[in-house]
PDB file of C-alpha atoms in Angstrom:
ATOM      1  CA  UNK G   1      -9.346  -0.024 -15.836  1.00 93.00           C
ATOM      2  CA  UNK G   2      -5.548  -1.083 -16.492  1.00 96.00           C
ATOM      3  CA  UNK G   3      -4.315  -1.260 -12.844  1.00 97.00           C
ATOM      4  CA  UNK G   4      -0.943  -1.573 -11.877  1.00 96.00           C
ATOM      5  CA  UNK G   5      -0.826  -3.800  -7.882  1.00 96.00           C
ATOM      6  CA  UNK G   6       2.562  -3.931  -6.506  1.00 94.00           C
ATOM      7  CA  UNK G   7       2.790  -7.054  -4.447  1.00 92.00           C
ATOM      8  CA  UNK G   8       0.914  -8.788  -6.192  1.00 90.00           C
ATOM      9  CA  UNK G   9       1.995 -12.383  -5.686  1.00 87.00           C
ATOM     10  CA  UNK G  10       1.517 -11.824  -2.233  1.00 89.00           C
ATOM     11  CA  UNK G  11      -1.462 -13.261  -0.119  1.00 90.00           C
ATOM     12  CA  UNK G  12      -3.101 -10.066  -0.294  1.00 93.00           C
ATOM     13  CA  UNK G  13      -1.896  -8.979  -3.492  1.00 93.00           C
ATOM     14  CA  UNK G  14      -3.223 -12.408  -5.312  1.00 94.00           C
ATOM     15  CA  UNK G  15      -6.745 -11.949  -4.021  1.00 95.00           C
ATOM     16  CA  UNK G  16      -6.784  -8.618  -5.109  1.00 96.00           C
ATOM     17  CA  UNK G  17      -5.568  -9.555  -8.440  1.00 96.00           C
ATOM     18  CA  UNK G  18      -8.240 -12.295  -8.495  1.00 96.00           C
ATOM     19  CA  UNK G  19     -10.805  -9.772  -7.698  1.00 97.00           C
ATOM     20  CA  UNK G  20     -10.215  -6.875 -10.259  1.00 97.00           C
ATOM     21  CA  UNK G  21      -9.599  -9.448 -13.330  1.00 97.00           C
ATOM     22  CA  UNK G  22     -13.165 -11.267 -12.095  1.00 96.00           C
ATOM     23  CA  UNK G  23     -14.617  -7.308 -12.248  1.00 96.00           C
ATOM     24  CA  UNK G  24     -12.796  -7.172 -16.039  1.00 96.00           C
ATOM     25  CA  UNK G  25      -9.766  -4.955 -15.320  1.00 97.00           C
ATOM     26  CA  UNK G  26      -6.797  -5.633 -16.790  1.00 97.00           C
ATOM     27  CA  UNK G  27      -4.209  -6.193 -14.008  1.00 97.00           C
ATOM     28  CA  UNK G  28      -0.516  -5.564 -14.193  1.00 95.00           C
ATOM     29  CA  UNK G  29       0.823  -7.169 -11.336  1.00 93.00           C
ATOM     30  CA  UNK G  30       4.488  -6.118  -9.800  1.00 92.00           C
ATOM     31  CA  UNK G  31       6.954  -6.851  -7.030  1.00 88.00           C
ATOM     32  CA  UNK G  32      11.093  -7.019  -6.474  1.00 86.00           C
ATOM     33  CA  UNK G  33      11.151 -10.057  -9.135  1.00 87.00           C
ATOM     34  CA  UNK G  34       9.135  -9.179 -11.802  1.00 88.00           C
ATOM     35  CA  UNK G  35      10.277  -6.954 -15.064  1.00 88.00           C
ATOM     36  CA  UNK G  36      10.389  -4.216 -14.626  1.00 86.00           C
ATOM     37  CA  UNK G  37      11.708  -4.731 -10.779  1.00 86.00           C
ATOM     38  CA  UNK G  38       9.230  -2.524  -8.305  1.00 88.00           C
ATOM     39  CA  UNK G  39      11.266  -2.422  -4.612  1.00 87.00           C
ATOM     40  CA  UNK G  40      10.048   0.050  -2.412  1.00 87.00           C
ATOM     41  CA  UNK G  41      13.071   0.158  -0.188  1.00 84.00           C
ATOM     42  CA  UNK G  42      14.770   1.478  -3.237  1.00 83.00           C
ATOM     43  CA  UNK G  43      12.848   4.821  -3.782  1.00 80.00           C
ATOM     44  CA  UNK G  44      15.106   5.925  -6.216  1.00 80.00           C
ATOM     45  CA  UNK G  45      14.217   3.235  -8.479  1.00 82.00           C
ATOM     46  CA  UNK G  46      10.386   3.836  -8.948  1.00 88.00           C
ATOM     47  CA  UNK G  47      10.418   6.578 -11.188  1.00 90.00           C
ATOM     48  CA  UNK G  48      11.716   4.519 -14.389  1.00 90.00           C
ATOM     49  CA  UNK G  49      10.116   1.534 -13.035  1.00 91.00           C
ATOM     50  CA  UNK G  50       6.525   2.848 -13.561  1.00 93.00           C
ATOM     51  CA  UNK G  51       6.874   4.802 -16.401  1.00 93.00           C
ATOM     52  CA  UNK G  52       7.739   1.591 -17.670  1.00 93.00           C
ATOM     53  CA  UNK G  53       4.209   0.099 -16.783  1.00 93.00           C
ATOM     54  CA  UNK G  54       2.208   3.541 -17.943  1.00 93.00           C
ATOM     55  CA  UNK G  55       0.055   4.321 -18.720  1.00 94.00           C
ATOM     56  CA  UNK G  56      -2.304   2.914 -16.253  1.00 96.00           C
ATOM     57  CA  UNK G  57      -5.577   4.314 -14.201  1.00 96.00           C
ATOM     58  CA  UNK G  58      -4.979   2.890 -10.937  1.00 96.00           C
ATOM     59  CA  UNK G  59      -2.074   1.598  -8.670  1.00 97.00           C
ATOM     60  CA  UNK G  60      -2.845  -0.132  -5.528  1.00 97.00           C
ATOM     61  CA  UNK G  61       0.778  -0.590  -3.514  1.00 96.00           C
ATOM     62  CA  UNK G  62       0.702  -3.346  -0.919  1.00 93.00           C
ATOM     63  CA  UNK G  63       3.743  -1.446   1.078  1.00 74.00           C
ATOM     64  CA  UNK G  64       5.659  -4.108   2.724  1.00 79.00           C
ATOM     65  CA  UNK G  65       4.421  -4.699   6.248  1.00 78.00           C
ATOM     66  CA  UNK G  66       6.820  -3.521   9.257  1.00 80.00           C
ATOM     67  CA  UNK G  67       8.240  -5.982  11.756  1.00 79.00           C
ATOM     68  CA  UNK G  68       7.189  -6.391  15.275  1.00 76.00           C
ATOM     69  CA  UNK G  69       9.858  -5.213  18.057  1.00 78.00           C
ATOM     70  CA  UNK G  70       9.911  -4.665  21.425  1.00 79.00           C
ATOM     71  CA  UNK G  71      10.216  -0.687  21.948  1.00 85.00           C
ATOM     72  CA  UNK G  72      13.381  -1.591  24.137  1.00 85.00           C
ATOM     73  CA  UNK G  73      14.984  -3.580  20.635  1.00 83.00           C
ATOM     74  CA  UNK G  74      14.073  -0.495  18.539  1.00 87.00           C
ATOM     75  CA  UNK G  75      17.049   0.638  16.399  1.00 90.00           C
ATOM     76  CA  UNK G  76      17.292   4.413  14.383  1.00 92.00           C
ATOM     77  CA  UNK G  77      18.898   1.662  11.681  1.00 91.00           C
ATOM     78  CA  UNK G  78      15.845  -0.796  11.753  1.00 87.00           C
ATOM     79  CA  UNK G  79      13.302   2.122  12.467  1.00 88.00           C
ATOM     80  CA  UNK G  80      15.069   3.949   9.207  1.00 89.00           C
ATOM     81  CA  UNK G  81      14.453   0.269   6.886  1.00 86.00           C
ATOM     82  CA  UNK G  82      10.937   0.341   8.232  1.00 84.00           C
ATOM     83  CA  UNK G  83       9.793   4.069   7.493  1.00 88.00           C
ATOM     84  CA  UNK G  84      12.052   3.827   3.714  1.00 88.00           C
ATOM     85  CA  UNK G  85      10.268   0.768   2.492  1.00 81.00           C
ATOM     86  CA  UNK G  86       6.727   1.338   3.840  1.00 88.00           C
ATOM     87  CA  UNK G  87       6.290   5.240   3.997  1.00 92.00           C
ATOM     88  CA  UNK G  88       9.326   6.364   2.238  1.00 92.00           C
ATOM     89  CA  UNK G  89       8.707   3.984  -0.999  1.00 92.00           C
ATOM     90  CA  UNK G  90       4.806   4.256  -0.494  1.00 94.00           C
ATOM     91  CA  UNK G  91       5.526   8.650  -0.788  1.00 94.00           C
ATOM     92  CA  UNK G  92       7.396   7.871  -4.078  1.00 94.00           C
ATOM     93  CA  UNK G  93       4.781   5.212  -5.912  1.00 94.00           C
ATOM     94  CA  UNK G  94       2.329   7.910  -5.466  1.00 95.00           C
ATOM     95  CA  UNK G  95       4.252  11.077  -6.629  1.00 94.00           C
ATOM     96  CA  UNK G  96       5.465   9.592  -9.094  1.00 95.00           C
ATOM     97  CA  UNK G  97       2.153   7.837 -10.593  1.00 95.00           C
ATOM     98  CA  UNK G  98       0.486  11.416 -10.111  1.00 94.00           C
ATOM     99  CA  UNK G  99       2.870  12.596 -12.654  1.00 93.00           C
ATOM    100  CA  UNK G 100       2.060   9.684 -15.354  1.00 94.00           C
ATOM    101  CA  UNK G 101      -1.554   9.526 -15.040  1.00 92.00           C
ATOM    102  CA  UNK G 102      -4.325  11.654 -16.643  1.00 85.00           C
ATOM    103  CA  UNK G 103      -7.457  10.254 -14.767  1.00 90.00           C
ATOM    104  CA  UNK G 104      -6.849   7.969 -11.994  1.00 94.00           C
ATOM    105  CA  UNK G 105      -6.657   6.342  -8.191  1.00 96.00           C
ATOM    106  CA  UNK G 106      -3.531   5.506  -5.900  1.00 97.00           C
ATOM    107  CA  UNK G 107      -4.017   3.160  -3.181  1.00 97.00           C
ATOM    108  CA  UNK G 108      -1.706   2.758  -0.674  1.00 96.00           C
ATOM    109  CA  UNK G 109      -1.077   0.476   2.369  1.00 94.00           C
ATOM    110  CA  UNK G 110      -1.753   1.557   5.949  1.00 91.00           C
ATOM    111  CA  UNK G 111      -2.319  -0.899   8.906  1.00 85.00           C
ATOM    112  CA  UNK G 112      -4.235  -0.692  12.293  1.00 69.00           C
ATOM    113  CA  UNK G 113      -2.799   0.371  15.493  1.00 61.00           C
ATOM    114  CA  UNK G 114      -1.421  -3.305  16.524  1.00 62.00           C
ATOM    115  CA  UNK G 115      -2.361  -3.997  19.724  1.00 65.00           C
ATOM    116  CA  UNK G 116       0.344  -6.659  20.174  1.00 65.00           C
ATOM    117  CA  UNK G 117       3.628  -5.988  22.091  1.00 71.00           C
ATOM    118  CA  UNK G 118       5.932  -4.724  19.760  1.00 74.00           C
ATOM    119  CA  UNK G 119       3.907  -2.417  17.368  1.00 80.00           C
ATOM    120  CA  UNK G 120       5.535   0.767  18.416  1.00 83.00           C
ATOM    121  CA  UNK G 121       7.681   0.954  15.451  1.00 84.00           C
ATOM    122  CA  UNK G 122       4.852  -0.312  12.931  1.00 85.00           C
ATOM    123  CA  UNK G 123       2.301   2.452  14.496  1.00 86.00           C
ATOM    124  CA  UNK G 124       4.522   4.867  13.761  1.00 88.00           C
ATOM    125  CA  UNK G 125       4.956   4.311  10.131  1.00 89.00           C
ATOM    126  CA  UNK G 126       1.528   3.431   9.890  1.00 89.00           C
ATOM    127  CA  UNK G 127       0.150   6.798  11.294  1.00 90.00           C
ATOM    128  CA  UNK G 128       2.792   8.778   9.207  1.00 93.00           C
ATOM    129  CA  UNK G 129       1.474   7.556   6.521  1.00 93.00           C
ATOM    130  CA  UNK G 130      -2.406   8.073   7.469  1.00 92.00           C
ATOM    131  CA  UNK G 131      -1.087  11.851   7.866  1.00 94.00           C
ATOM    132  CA  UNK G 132       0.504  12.149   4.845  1.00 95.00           C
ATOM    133  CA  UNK G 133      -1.896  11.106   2.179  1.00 95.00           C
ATOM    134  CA  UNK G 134      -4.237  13.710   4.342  1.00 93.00           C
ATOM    135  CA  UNK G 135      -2.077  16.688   3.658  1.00 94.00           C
ATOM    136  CA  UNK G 136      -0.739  14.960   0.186  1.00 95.00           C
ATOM    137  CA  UNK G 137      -4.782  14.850  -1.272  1.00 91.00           C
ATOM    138  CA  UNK G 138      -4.695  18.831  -1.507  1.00 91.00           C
ATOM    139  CA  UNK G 139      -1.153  19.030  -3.819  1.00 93.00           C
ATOM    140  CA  UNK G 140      -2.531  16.590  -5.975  1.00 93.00           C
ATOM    141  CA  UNK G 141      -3.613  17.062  -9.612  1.00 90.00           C
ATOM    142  CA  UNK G 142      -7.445  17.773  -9.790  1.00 89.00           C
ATOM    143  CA  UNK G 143      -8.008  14.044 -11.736  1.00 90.00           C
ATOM    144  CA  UNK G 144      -6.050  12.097  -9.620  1.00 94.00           C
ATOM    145  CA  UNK G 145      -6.895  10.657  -6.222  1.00 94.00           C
ATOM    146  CA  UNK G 146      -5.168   8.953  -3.655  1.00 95.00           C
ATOM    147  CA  UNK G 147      -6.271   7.193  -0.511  1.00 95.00           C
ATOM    148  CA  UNK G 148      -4.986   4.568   2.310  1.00 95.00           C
ATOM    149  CA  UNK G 149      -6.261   1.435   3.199  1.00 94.00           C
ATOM    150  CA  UNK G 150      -5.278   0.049   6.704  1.00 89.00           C
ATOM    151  CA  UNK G 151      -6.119  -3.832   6.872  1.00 88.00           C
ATOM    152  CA  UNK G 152      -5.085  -5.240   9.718  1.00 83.00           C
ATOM    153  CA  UNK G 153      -4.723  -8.408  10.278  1.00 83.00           C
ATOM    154  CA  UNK G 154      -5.296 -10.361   7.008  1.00 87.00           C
ATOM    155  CA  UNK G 155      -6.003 -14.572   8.380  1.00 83.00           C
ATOM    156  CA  UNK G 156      -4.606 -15.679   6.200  1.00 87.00           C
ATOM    157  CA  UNK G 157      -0.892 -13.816   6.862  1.00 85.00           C
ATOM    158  CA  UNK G 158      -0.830 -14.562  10.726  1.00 84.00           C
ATOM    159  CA  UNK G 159       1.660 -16.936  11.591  1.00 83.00           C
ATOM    160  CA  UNK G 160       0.093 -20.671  12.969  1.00 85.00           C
ATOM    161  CA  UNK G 161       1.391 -19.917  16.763  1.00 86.00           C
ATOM    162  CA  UNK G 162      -0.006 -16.328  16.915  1.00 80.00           C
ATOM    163  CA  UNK G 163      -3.493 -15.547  19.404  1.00 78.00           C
ATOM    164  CA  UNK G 164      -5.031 -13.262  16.806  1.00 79.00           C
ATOM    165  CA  UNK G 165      -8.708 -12.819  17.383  1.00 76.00           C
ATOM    166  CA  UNK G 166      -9.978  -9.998  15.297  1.00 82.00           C
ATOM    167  CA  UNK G 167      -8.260 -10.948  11.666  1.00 85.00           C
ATOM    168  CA  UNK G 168     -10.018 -10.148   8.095  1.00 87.00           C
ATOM    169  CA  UNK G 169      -9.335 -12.746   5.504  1.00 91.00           C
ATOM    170  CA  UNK G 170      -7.720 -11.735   2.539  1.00 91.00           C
ATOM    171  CA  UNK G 171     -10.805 -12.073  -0.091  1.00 94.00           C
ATOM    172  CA  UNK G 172     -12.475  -9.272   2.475  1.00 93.00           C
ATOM    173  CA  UNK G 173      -9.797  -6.932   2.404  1.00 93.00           C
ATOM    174  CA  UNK G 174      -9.497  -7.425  -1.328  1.00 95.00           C
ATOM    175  CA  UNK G 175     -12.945  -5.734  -1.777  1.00 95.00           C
ATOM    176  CA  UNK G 176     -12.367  -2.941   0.327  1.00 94.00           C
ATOM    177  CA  UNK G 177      -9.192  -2.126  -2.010  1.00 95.00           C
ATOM    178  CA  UNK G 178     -11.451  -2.911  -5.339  1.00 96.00           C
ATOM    179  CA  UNK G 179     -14.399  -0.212  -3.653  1.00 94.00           C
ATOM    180  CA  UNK G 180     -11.951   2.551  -3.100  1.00 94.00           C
ATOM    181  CA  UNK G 181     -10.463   2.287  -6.442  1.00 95.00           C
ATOM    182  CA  UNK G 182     -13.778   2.542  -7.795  1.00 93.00           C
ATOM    183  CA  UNK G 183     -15.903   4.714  -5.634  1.00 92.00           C
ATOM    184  CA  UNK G 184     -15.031   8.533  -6.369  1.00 88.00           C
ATOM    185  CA  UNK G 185     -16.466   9.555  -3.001  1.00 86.00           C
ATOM    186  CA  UNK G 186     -14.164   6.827  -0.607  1.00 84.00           C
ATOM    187  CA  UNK G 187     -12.813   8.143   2.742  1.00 84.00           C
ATOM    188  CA  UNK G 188      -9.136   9.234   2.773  1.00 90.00           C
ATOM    189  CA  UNK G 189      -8.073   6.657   5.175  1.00 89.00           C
ATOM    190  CA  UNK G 190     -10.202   3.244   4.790  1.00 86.00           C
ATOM    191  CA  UNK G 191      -9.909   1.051   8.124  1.00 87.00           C
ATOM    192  CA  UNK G 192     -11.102  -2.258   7.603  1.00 89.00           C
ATOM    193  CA  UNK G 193     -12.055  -4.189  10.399  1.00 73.00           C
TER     194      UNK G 193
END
């Protein structure tokens, strides 16, 4: 398969990469920097960008991840940067790829219900977007599927100073992504834990 990963110079998005070219697909790897640019908190801008990169059979998005703030600290500014890159720009990727592909898988990027102080805001974006690729599965072309994947905590992303017990290191996470790109039958929403 020829799969488009946006982030993929990330820690995630390099194990993933690592994964699918060890499996023999051909991976075109994307983020803010690379040509053609792929920003997510710039939804306006994916349409050309990935007709650019078509065609392609899958697209795994590793949606940036969404700060952690005390619920008193929450903004409507910072809550509206949150929900555009993460849901907003996640919405667009896979619209848009449904349009440009004849057979193929989106994957987007969820996260677990944080349990740390702060994860109000994140929650929120995160469960939005659980709930939309839900009701967004049904509208879809009949040959193209779409599904979330909520990782958690990677390790190997958690900050030195942070008490993080329950983390999943990257190379983990990586094959969850590589099984529902390549497992017709995969859940909607993939939790890995």
């Amino acid at each position: 398969m020829r799969i488009v990963v946006v982030g993929a110079a990330g820690t995630l998005g390099s194990a993933l990469a690592a994964l699918l070219m060890t499996e023999g697909h051909e991976v075109v790897g994307v983020s803010r920097s690379s040509e053609p640019p792929v920003d997510l908190s710039r939804p306006e801008s994916l349409e050309d960008a990935l007709r650019a990169l078509a065609p392609f059979d899958g697209l795994v998005c590793l949606g940036p991840g969404t700060p952690l703030r005390p619920l008193a600290e929450l903004t409507p500014a910072q809550l509206q940067t949150d929900f555009a890159g993460k849901l907003f720009g996640q919405i667009e990727v896979l619209r848009v790829a449904a349009t440009l592909m004849t057979n193929g898988v989106v994957v987007l990027t969820g996260g677990a219900a944080p349990e740390l102080e702060g994860g109000s805001g994140g929650t929120a974006v995160n469960a939005a977007l659980a709930a939309f690729i839900t009701a967004a599965r049904r509208e879809l072309p009949e040959h193209v599927r779409a599904h979330v994947v909520s990782p958690g905590w990677v390790t190997e992303s958690i900050p030195p100073d942070w008490d993080i017990p329950d983390s999943t290191p990257a190379a983990v996470v990586a094959g969850a992504y590589l099984h529902t790109l390549t497992t017709p039958t995969a859940p909607t929403v993939i939790t890995v834990a």
